[in-house]
Short mmCIF file of C-alpha atoms and ligand atoms in Angstrom, two decimals:
data_model
loop_
_atom_site.label_atom_id
_atom_site.label_comp_id
_atom_site.label_asym_id
_atom_site.label_seq_id
_atom_site.Cartn_x
_atom_site.Cartn_y
_atom_site.Cartn_z
CA MET A 1 -0.39 -0.32 0.56
CA GLY A 2 1.62 3.68 -0.71
CA PHE A 3 -0.05 5.30 1.23
CA LEU A 4 2.06 2.84 4.41
CA ASN A 5 5.19 3.17 2.59
CA ASP A 6 5.32 6.48 2.11
CA ILE A 7 5.85 7.18 6.08
CA GLU A 8 9.39 6.02 6.84
CA PRO A 9 11.00 7.60 3.69
CA LEU A 10 9.31 10.93 4.46
CA LYS A 11 10.81 11.38 8.25
CA GLN A 12 13.63 10.04 7.14
CA THR A 13 14.43 12.41 4.47
CA ALA A 14 12.70 14.50 7.77
CA LEU A 15 15.34 13.37 10.09
CA THR A 16 18.13 14.66 8.29
CA GLU A 17 17.36 18.00 6.51
CA LEU A 18 16.11 18.48 10.59
CA ASN A 19 19.45 17.82 12.14
CA ALA A 20 21.14 19.19 9.52
CA ALA A 21 19.54 22.66 9.92
CA PRO A 22 22.84 24.60 10.78
CA ASP A 23 20.68 27.34 13.02
CA LEU A 24 18.31 28.32 14.56
CA ALA A 25 16.40 30.08 11.53
CA ALA A 26 16.60 27.05 8.65
CA LEU A 27 15.42 24.84 11.41
CA GLU A 28 12.50 26.54 11.37
CA GLN A 29 12.10 26.85 8.19
CA THR A 30 12.32 23.77 7.72
CA LYS A 31 10.34 23.00 10.45
CA GLY A 32 7.95 25.01 8.06
CA SER A 33 8.04 23.31 5.46
CA TRP A 34 7.65 19.48 7.30
CA ILE A 35 4.86 20.09 9.74
CA GLY A 36 4.27 23.66 8.72
CA PRO A 37 0.19 24.27 7.70
CA ASN A 38 1.86 23.07 4.24
CA GLY A 39 4.64 21.22 5.16
CA LYS A 40 4.73 17.85 3.10
CA PHE A 41 4.27 15.79 6.59
CA THR A 42 1.24 17.59 7.34
CA THR A 43 -0.06 17.03 4.05
CA LEU A 44 -0.04 13.53 4.68
CA MET A 45 -1.67 13.79 7.66
CA LYS A 46 -4.93 15.39 5.55
CA GLN A 47 -4.56 12.19 3.40
CA LEU A 48 -5.62 9.90 5.93
CA GLY A 49 -9.21 10.83 5.70
CA THR A 50 -9.54 9.43 1.33
CA LEU A 51 -8.23 5.87 3.05
CA SER A 52 -10.99 3.00 3.78
CA LYS A 53 -11.65 2.33 6.79
CA GLU A 54 -9.68 -0.70 7.58
CA GLU A 55 -6.28 0.92 6.20
CA LYS A 56 -6.97 4.03 9.04
CA PRO A 57 -5.22 3.11 12.25
CA ALA A 58 -2.53 2.15 11.06
CA ALA A 59 -1.68 4.17 8.91
CA GLY A 60 -2.96 7.17 11.51
CA LYS A 61 -0.52 5.08 13.91
CA LEU A 62 1.96 5.59 12.16
CA ILE A 63 2.16 8.94 10.84
CA ASN A 64 1.48 9.71 14.94
CA ALA A 65 5.11 7.80 15.69
CA ALA A 66 6.57 9.39 13.18
CA LYS A 67 5.38 13.84 14.06
CA ILE A 68 6.35 13.27 18.03
CA GLU A 69 9.59 11.00 16.64
CA LEU A 70 9.43 13.89 13.80
CA GLU A 71 8.86 16.43 17.35
CA ALA A 72 11.19 16.06 19.69
CA ALA A 73 14.21 16.00 17.35
CA LEU A 74 13.16 19.10 16.25
CA THR A 75 13.17 20.06 20.38
CA SER A 76 16.10 18.33 20.69
CA ARG A 77 18.37 20.14 17.35
CA ARG A 78 16.60 23.32 18.80
CA GLU A 79 18.36 23.35 22.07
CA GLU A 80 22.08 22.40 20.28
CA LEU A 81 21.74 25.24 17.83
CA GLU A 82 20.53 27.65 20.59
CA LEU A 83 22.95 26.68 23.04
CA LYS A 84 25.79 26.52 20.02
CA ALA A 85 24.27 30.64 19.00
CA ALA A 86 24.83 30.96 23.16
CA LEU A 87 28.38 30.13 23.20
CA PRO A 88 30.84 32.54 22.46
CA LYS A 89 32.89 32.38 18.52
CA GLU A 90 36.25 32.14 20.03
CA PRO A 91 37.11 30.41 22.03
CA THR A 92 37.97 30.36 25.49
CA ASP A 93 40.87 31.49 26.58
CA PHE A 94 41.99 30.97 30.61
CA THR A 95 44.73 31.65 31.07
CA LEU A 96 43.71 35.31 30.38
CA PRO A 97 44.45 36.90 33.74
CA GLY A 98 40.37 37.36 35.39
CA ARG A 99 38.65 40.55 36.25
CA ARG A 100 37.88 42.06 39.10
CA ARG A 101 34.56 43.48 39.31
CA ALA A 102 35.50 46.76 41.46
CA LEU A 103 33.68 46.56 45.17
CA GLY A 104 32.16 49.32 46.72
CA LYS A 105 33.23 51.25 50.49
CA LEU A 106 31.85 52.56 52.86
CA HIS A 107 31.57 56.72 52.46
CA PRO A 108 34.51 58.47 55.02
CA LEU A 109 31.29 60.30 56.41
CA THR A 110 29.75 56.92 57.36
CA GLN A 111 33.32 55.23 58.29
CA VAL A 112 33.48 58.37 60.68
CA THR A 113 30.77 58.22 61.72
CA ASP A 114 30.17 53.77 62.22
CA ASP A 115 33.94 55.32 64.34
CA ILE A 116 31.78 57.25 66.82
CA VAL A 117 28.89 55.05 67.30
CA ARG A 118 31.09 52.23 68.36
CA ALA A 119 33.37 54.90 70.59
CA PHE A 120 29.74 55.35 72.80
CA ARG A 121 29.02 52.11 72.80
CA LYS A 122 31.61 50.89 74.22
CA ILE A 123 30.45 53.41 77.21
CA GLY A 124 26.70 52.02 76.68
CA PHE A 125 25.58 54.71 74.38
CA ALA A 126 22.58 53.75 72.28
CA VAL A 127 22.34 55.38 68.84
CA ALA A 128 18.76 57.16 68.72
CA ASP A 129 17.21 58.44 65.74
CA GLY A 130 14.42 61.15 64.88
CA PRO A 131 13.04 63.00 61.83
CA GLU A 132 14.81 64.92 59.29
CA ILE A 133 11.83 66.46 58.87
CA GLU A 134 10.97 68.46 62.26
CA ASP A 135 8.78 70.91 63.97
CA GLU A 136 9.12 74.21 65.26
CA TYR A 137 8.08 72.51 69.21
CA HIS A 138 10.94 69.85 68.63
CA CYS A 139 13.44 71.57 67.15
CA PHE A 140 13.06 74.48 69.23
CA ASP A 141 10.88 75.92 71.38
CA ALA A 142 10.83 72.68 73.66
CA LEU A 143 14.34 73.25 74.03
CA ASN A 144 14.27 76.40 75.48
CA THR A 145 13.24 78.31 72.57
CA PRO A 146 10.78 80.58 71.82
CA ALA A 147 10.37 82.14 68.46
CA ASP A 148 11.44 85.43 69.37
CA HIS A 149 14.53 84.24 71.17
CA PRO A 150 17.71 85.22 69.10
CA ALA A 151 19.23 82.45 69.08
CA ARG A 152 17.05 80.61 66.06
CA ASP A 153 18.46 83.65 63.17
CA SER A 154 21.20 81.67 63.64
CA GLN A 155 19.08 77.98 62.62
CA ASP A 156 17.31 79.58 59.87
CA THR A 157 16.11 76.69 57.12
CA PHE A 158 13.16 74.86 54.98
CA TYR A 159 9.95 75.73 56.66
CA LEU A 160 6.63 73.89 54.66
CA ALA A 161 4.30 74.36 53.72
CA LYS A 162 1.28 73.53 56.71
CA THR A 163 -0.72 71.12 55.97
CA GLY A 164 -4.37 69.37 57.07
CA ASN A 165 -7.48 71.85 58.92
CA PRO A 166 -6.46 74.90 60.24
CA GLN A 167 -10.58 74.41 62.44
CA ALA A 168 -9.87 71.94 63.49
CA ALA A 169 -6.75 71.72 64.85
CA PRO A 170 -4.10 74.68 64.24
CA PRO A 171 -1.74 74.02 62.06
CA ILE A 172 2.14 72.91 62.80
CA SER A 173 4.85 74.70 61.17
CA GLN A 174 7.33 71.75 60.51
CA LEU A 175 10.39 73.00 59.28
CA LEU A 176 14.01 70.41 57.87
CA ARG A 177 16.08 70.19 61.79
CA THR A 178 18.79 72.90 61.78
CA HIS A 179 19.94 70.41 64.80
CA THR A 180 19.82 66.61 65.54
CA SER A 181 19.02 68.07 69.98
CA SER A 182 15.33 68.13 68.93
CA VAL A 183 15.61 64.34 68.79
CA GLN A 184 16.35 65.42 72.41
CA ILE A 185 13.07 66.32 73.19
CA ARG A 186 11.47 63.01 71.45
CA VAL A 187 12.82 60.30 73.22
CA MET A 188 12.96 62.25 76.58
CA GLU A 189 8.55 62.41 75.74
CA LYS A 190 8.79 58.35 74.93
CA GLN A 191 10.75 57.15 77.75
CA ALA A 192 11.42 58.04 81.38
CA PRO A 193 14.81 58.70 83.02
CA PRO A 194 18.00 56.94 83.15
CA VAL A 195 18.75 58.15 78.96
CA ARG A 196 22.13 57.62 78.07
CA ILE A 197 21.62 58.08 74.19
CA ILE A 198 23.42 58.96 70.78
CA VAL A 199 21.94 60.46 67.78
CA PRO A 200 23.99 60.46 64.25
CA GLY A 201 22.78 62.65 61.16
CA ARG A 202 21.75 64.79 59.28
CA VAL A 203 21.04 67.90 59.37
CA TYR A 204 20.05 71.22 57.43
CA ARG A 205 20.53 74.75 57.24
CA ARG A 206 20.49 78.38 55.87
CA ASP A 207 24.31 78.77 55.47
CA ASN A 208 26.14 79.42 52.43
CA ALA A 209 27.85 77.34 51.40
CA ASP A 210 32.07 77.76 50.61
CA ALA A 211 34.87 75.36 52.00
CA THR A 212 33.27 75.07 56.73
CA HIS A 213 29.85 75.10 55.28
CA ASN A 214 27.56 73.50 53.35
CA PRO A 215 23.41 74.10 54.16
CA THR A 216 23.49 70.13 54.78
CA PHE A 217 25.80 68.85 57.29
CA HIS A 218 25.44 65.70 59.48
CA GLN A 219 26.01 65.83 63.44
CA ILE A 220 25.65 63.71 66.53
CA GLU A 221 24.19 64.26 69.37
CA GLY A 222 23.81 62.85 73.32
CA LEU A 223 22.31 63.06 75.71
CA TYR A 224 22.72 61.51 79.22
CA VAL A 225 20.41 61.63 82.33
CA ASP A 226 20.57 60.32 85.51
CA LYS A 227 21.26 61.03 89.34
CA ASN A 228 24.60 63.56 90.48
CA VAL A 229 25.86 63.88 87.23
CA THR A 230 27.88 66.71 86.79
CA VAL A 231 30.13 68.51 83.95
CA GLY A 232 33.45 66.22 84.57
CA ASP A 233 30.83 63.97 83.40
CA LEU A 234 30.93 65.42 79.95
CA LYS A 235 34.20 66.45 80.21
CA GLY A 236 34.71 62.54 80.34
CA THR A 237 33.15 61.32 77.81
CA VAL A 238 33.68 63.65 75.31
CA GLU A 239 38.08 64.12 76.32
CA PHE A 240 37.62 59.26 76.11
CA VAL A 241 35.40 59.61 73.28
CA PHE A 242 37.92 62.00 70.48
CA ARG A 243 41.08 59.39 71.88
CA GLU A 244 39.60 57.06 70.42
CA LEU A 245 38.90 58.62 67.42
CA MET A 246 41.56 60.61 66.62
CA GLY A 247 44.29 59.29 68.88
CA ASP A 248 46.81 59.24 72.32
CA ASP A 249 48.03 62.64 71.71
CA VAL A 250 43.85 65.03 71.70
CA LYS A 251 43.33 67.32 74.77
CA ILE A 252 39.62 69.46 74.52
CA ARG A 253 38.80 71.88 76.43
CA PHE A 254 36.07 73.33 77.26
CA ARG A 255 35.17 77.56 76.80
CA PRO A 256 32.03 78.89 78.43
CA HIS A 257 29.16 79.26 75.84
CA TYR A 258 25.46 80.01 75.47
CA PHE A 259 22.47 77.38 74.19
CA SER A 260 19.31 78.65 75.76
CA TYR A 261 18.58 74.59 76.75
CA THR A 262 21.74 74.01 78.32
CA GLU A 263 22.98 76.05 81.01
CA PRO A 264 26.45 76.67 82.17
CA SER A 265 27.06 76.05 77.80
CA TYR A 266 30.59 75.90 76.82
CA GLU A 267 31.79 75.17 73.03
CA ILE A 268 34.53 72.37 73.14
CA ASP A 269 38.19 73.13 71.00
CA PHE A 270 40.20 70.45 70.23
CA THR A 271 42.94 70.22 69.00
CA ASN A 272 47.03 67.48 68.74
CA ALA A 273 49.57 67.11 66.72
CA LEU A 274 47.43 67.85 63.34
CA VAL A 275 45.34 71.25 64.43
CA LYS A 276 48.97 72.33 65.60
CA LYS A 277 50.52 71.55 61.95
CA MET A 278 47.01 73.85 60.02
CA GLY A 279 48.99 76.47 62.25
CA LYS A 280 46.12 76.83 64.68
CA ASP A 281 46.19 76.11 68.22
CA TRP A 282 42.76 75.53 68.19
CA LEU A 283 39.39 74.21 66.22
CA GLU A 284 36.16 74.51 67.58
CA ILE A 285 34.40 71.14 67.15
CA ALA A 286 31.00 71.62 69.18
CA GLY A 287 29.36 72.72 72.33
CA CYS A 288 27.77 71.32 74.62
CA GLY A 289 26.35 72.33 78.79
CA MET A 290 23.89 70.79 81.51
CA VAL A 291 20.11 69.97 80.59
CA HIS A 292 18.48 73.31 80.99
CA PRO A 293 16.26 72.30 83.87
CA GLN A 294 13.15 74.26 81.51
CA VAL A 295 13.96 71.38 79.33
CA PHE A 296 13.08 68.74 81.55
CA GLU A 297 9.74 70.70 82.62
CA THR A 298 8.74 70.10 79.21
CA VAL A 299 9.01 66.55 78.82
CA GLY A 300 8.19 65.68 82.39
CA TYR A 301 10.64 64.61 84.55
CA ASP A 302 10.91 66.58 87.53
CA PRO A 303 14.19 68.13 87.36
CA GLU A 304 15.37 68.27 90.89
CA VAL A 305 15.96 64.71 91.31
CA TRP A 306 17.72 64.60 87.26
CA THR A 307 20.51 65.69 86.31
CA GLY A 308 21.94 65.39 82.75
CA TRP A 309 24.57 67.03 80.07
CA ALA A 310 23.87 67.22 76.61
CA PHE A 311 26.04 67.80 73.45
CA GLY A 312 26.66 67.59 68.90
CA PHE A 313 28.62 67.81 67.51
CA GLY A 314 29.58 68.15 63.75
CA ILE A 315 30.23 64.87 61.92
CA GLU A 316 32.37 66.60 58.55
CA ARG A 317 34.68 68.43 61.97
CA ILE A 318 35.97 65.48 62.70
CA ALA A 319 35.74 64.12 59.05
CA MET A 320 38.28 66.46 58.01
CA LEU A 321 40.19 66.91 61.16
CA ARG A 322 40.72 63.05 60.89
CA TYR A 323 42.20 63.15 57.41
CA GLY A 324 42.83 66.62 56.65
CA ILE A 325 40.22 67.52 54.18
CA ASN A 326 39.80 71.29 53.65
CA ASP A 327 37.10 71.74 51.38
CA ILE A 328 33.57 69.59 52.92
CA ARG A 329 31.89 71.16 49.53
CA LEU A 330 34.30 67.73 48.57
CA PHE A 331 32.65 64.83 50.81
CA TYR A 332 29.29 65.49 48.60
CA GLU A 333 30.80 65.89 44.57
CA ASN A 334 31.51 61.98 45.67
CA ASP A 335 33.93 62.09 43.09
CA VAL A 336 35.31 58.66 43.44
CA ARG A 337 39.10 60.36 42.99
CA PHE A 338 38.39 61.32 45.89
CA LEU A 339 36.24 58.77 47.47
CA LYS A 340 38.00 56.54 46.09
CA GLN A 341 41.12 57.37 49.06
CA PHE A 342 38.95 55.81 52.06
N1 DAH B 401 21.70 72.43 68.23
C1 DAH B 401 24.21 72.53 68.12
C2 DAH B 401 24.23 73.47 68.05
O1 DAH B 401 23.59 72.64 66.38
C3 DAH B 401 24.85 71.76 69.28
C4 DAH B 401 24.55 72.11 70.34
C5 DAH B 401 25.37 72.92 71.74
C6 DAH B 401 23.92 70.23 70.95
C7 DAH B 401 24.18 72.18 72.34
C8 DAH B 401 23.82 69.69 72.64
C9 DAH B 401 24.22 71.10 73.02
O2 DAH B 401 22.93 68.41 73.10
O3 DAH B 401 23.98 71.35 74.93
O4 DAH B 401 24.91 73.59 67.09
#
């Protein structure tokens, strides 16, 4: 019977052609010419209908088996060709040196912050955090700095548009925090004394960029509240941390100053061999003082029972001192030639 005898040789030719297809495009074309809608095999299958009842089952079985075989051959050839297409055209030279992926690094300011945090952790301080978009109350009023206080002038900042329904509640004045001191209030509002925290974070001020100022910079705040806390504790703590950071030849001195949330208040000056080399005797590095009783009243701590001190350092200042950098703007330009050095 002609029809049945045609199947096997047709299949063999198809298999040979599929396996010989040199690339994926050729393979698709070969596939079409055999089992596509007008393919030779498809045509053969269509002829099944013309066979007699007796012939049909055997022929159908044979054709189906052949078709399955063709499809398997197609898939395996396709996989082969896909693999071939994915492989490099040139043989790989395994003796060539490898390409090392460049590792990223922490920004120098992050490194310095981490070191400061590590030093404070050694003596039992925990890290606290607060929002950069702060309200006027936490940034100023609760720190004993009311709206008409002259100290606000030096800490001008961006104020955000007031939101909310003024009929329902007086609008809250929001701003970009000018210092991390606001977090002192947030922490004391939430927890009872004693308190021993540091707060690294970003702050904003209306400062023009020059070699030592930038409208955005970073601070570390510290707050220590307990019974019978003294300025001596404060000085000892600051000295310890700076020696950890900058070496044993560090000297610090306290100079009387004014902050509305501390009384007495001081500025901390710092010196070491590097400062001397820069032709200076001392560099101002931080503000600090004993927490003002009014601040304790505001957060609900009894000032007759609790005492405390607080400080705020500029992280950029410390980083500049540590690495001998004379322009603060280098920290923000993200020039890899600068960043690579740390
Ligand atoms: N907030 C001050 C500033 O940004 C620094 C400061 C001074 C923080 C005295 C304090 C402090 O906690 O007690 O200049």
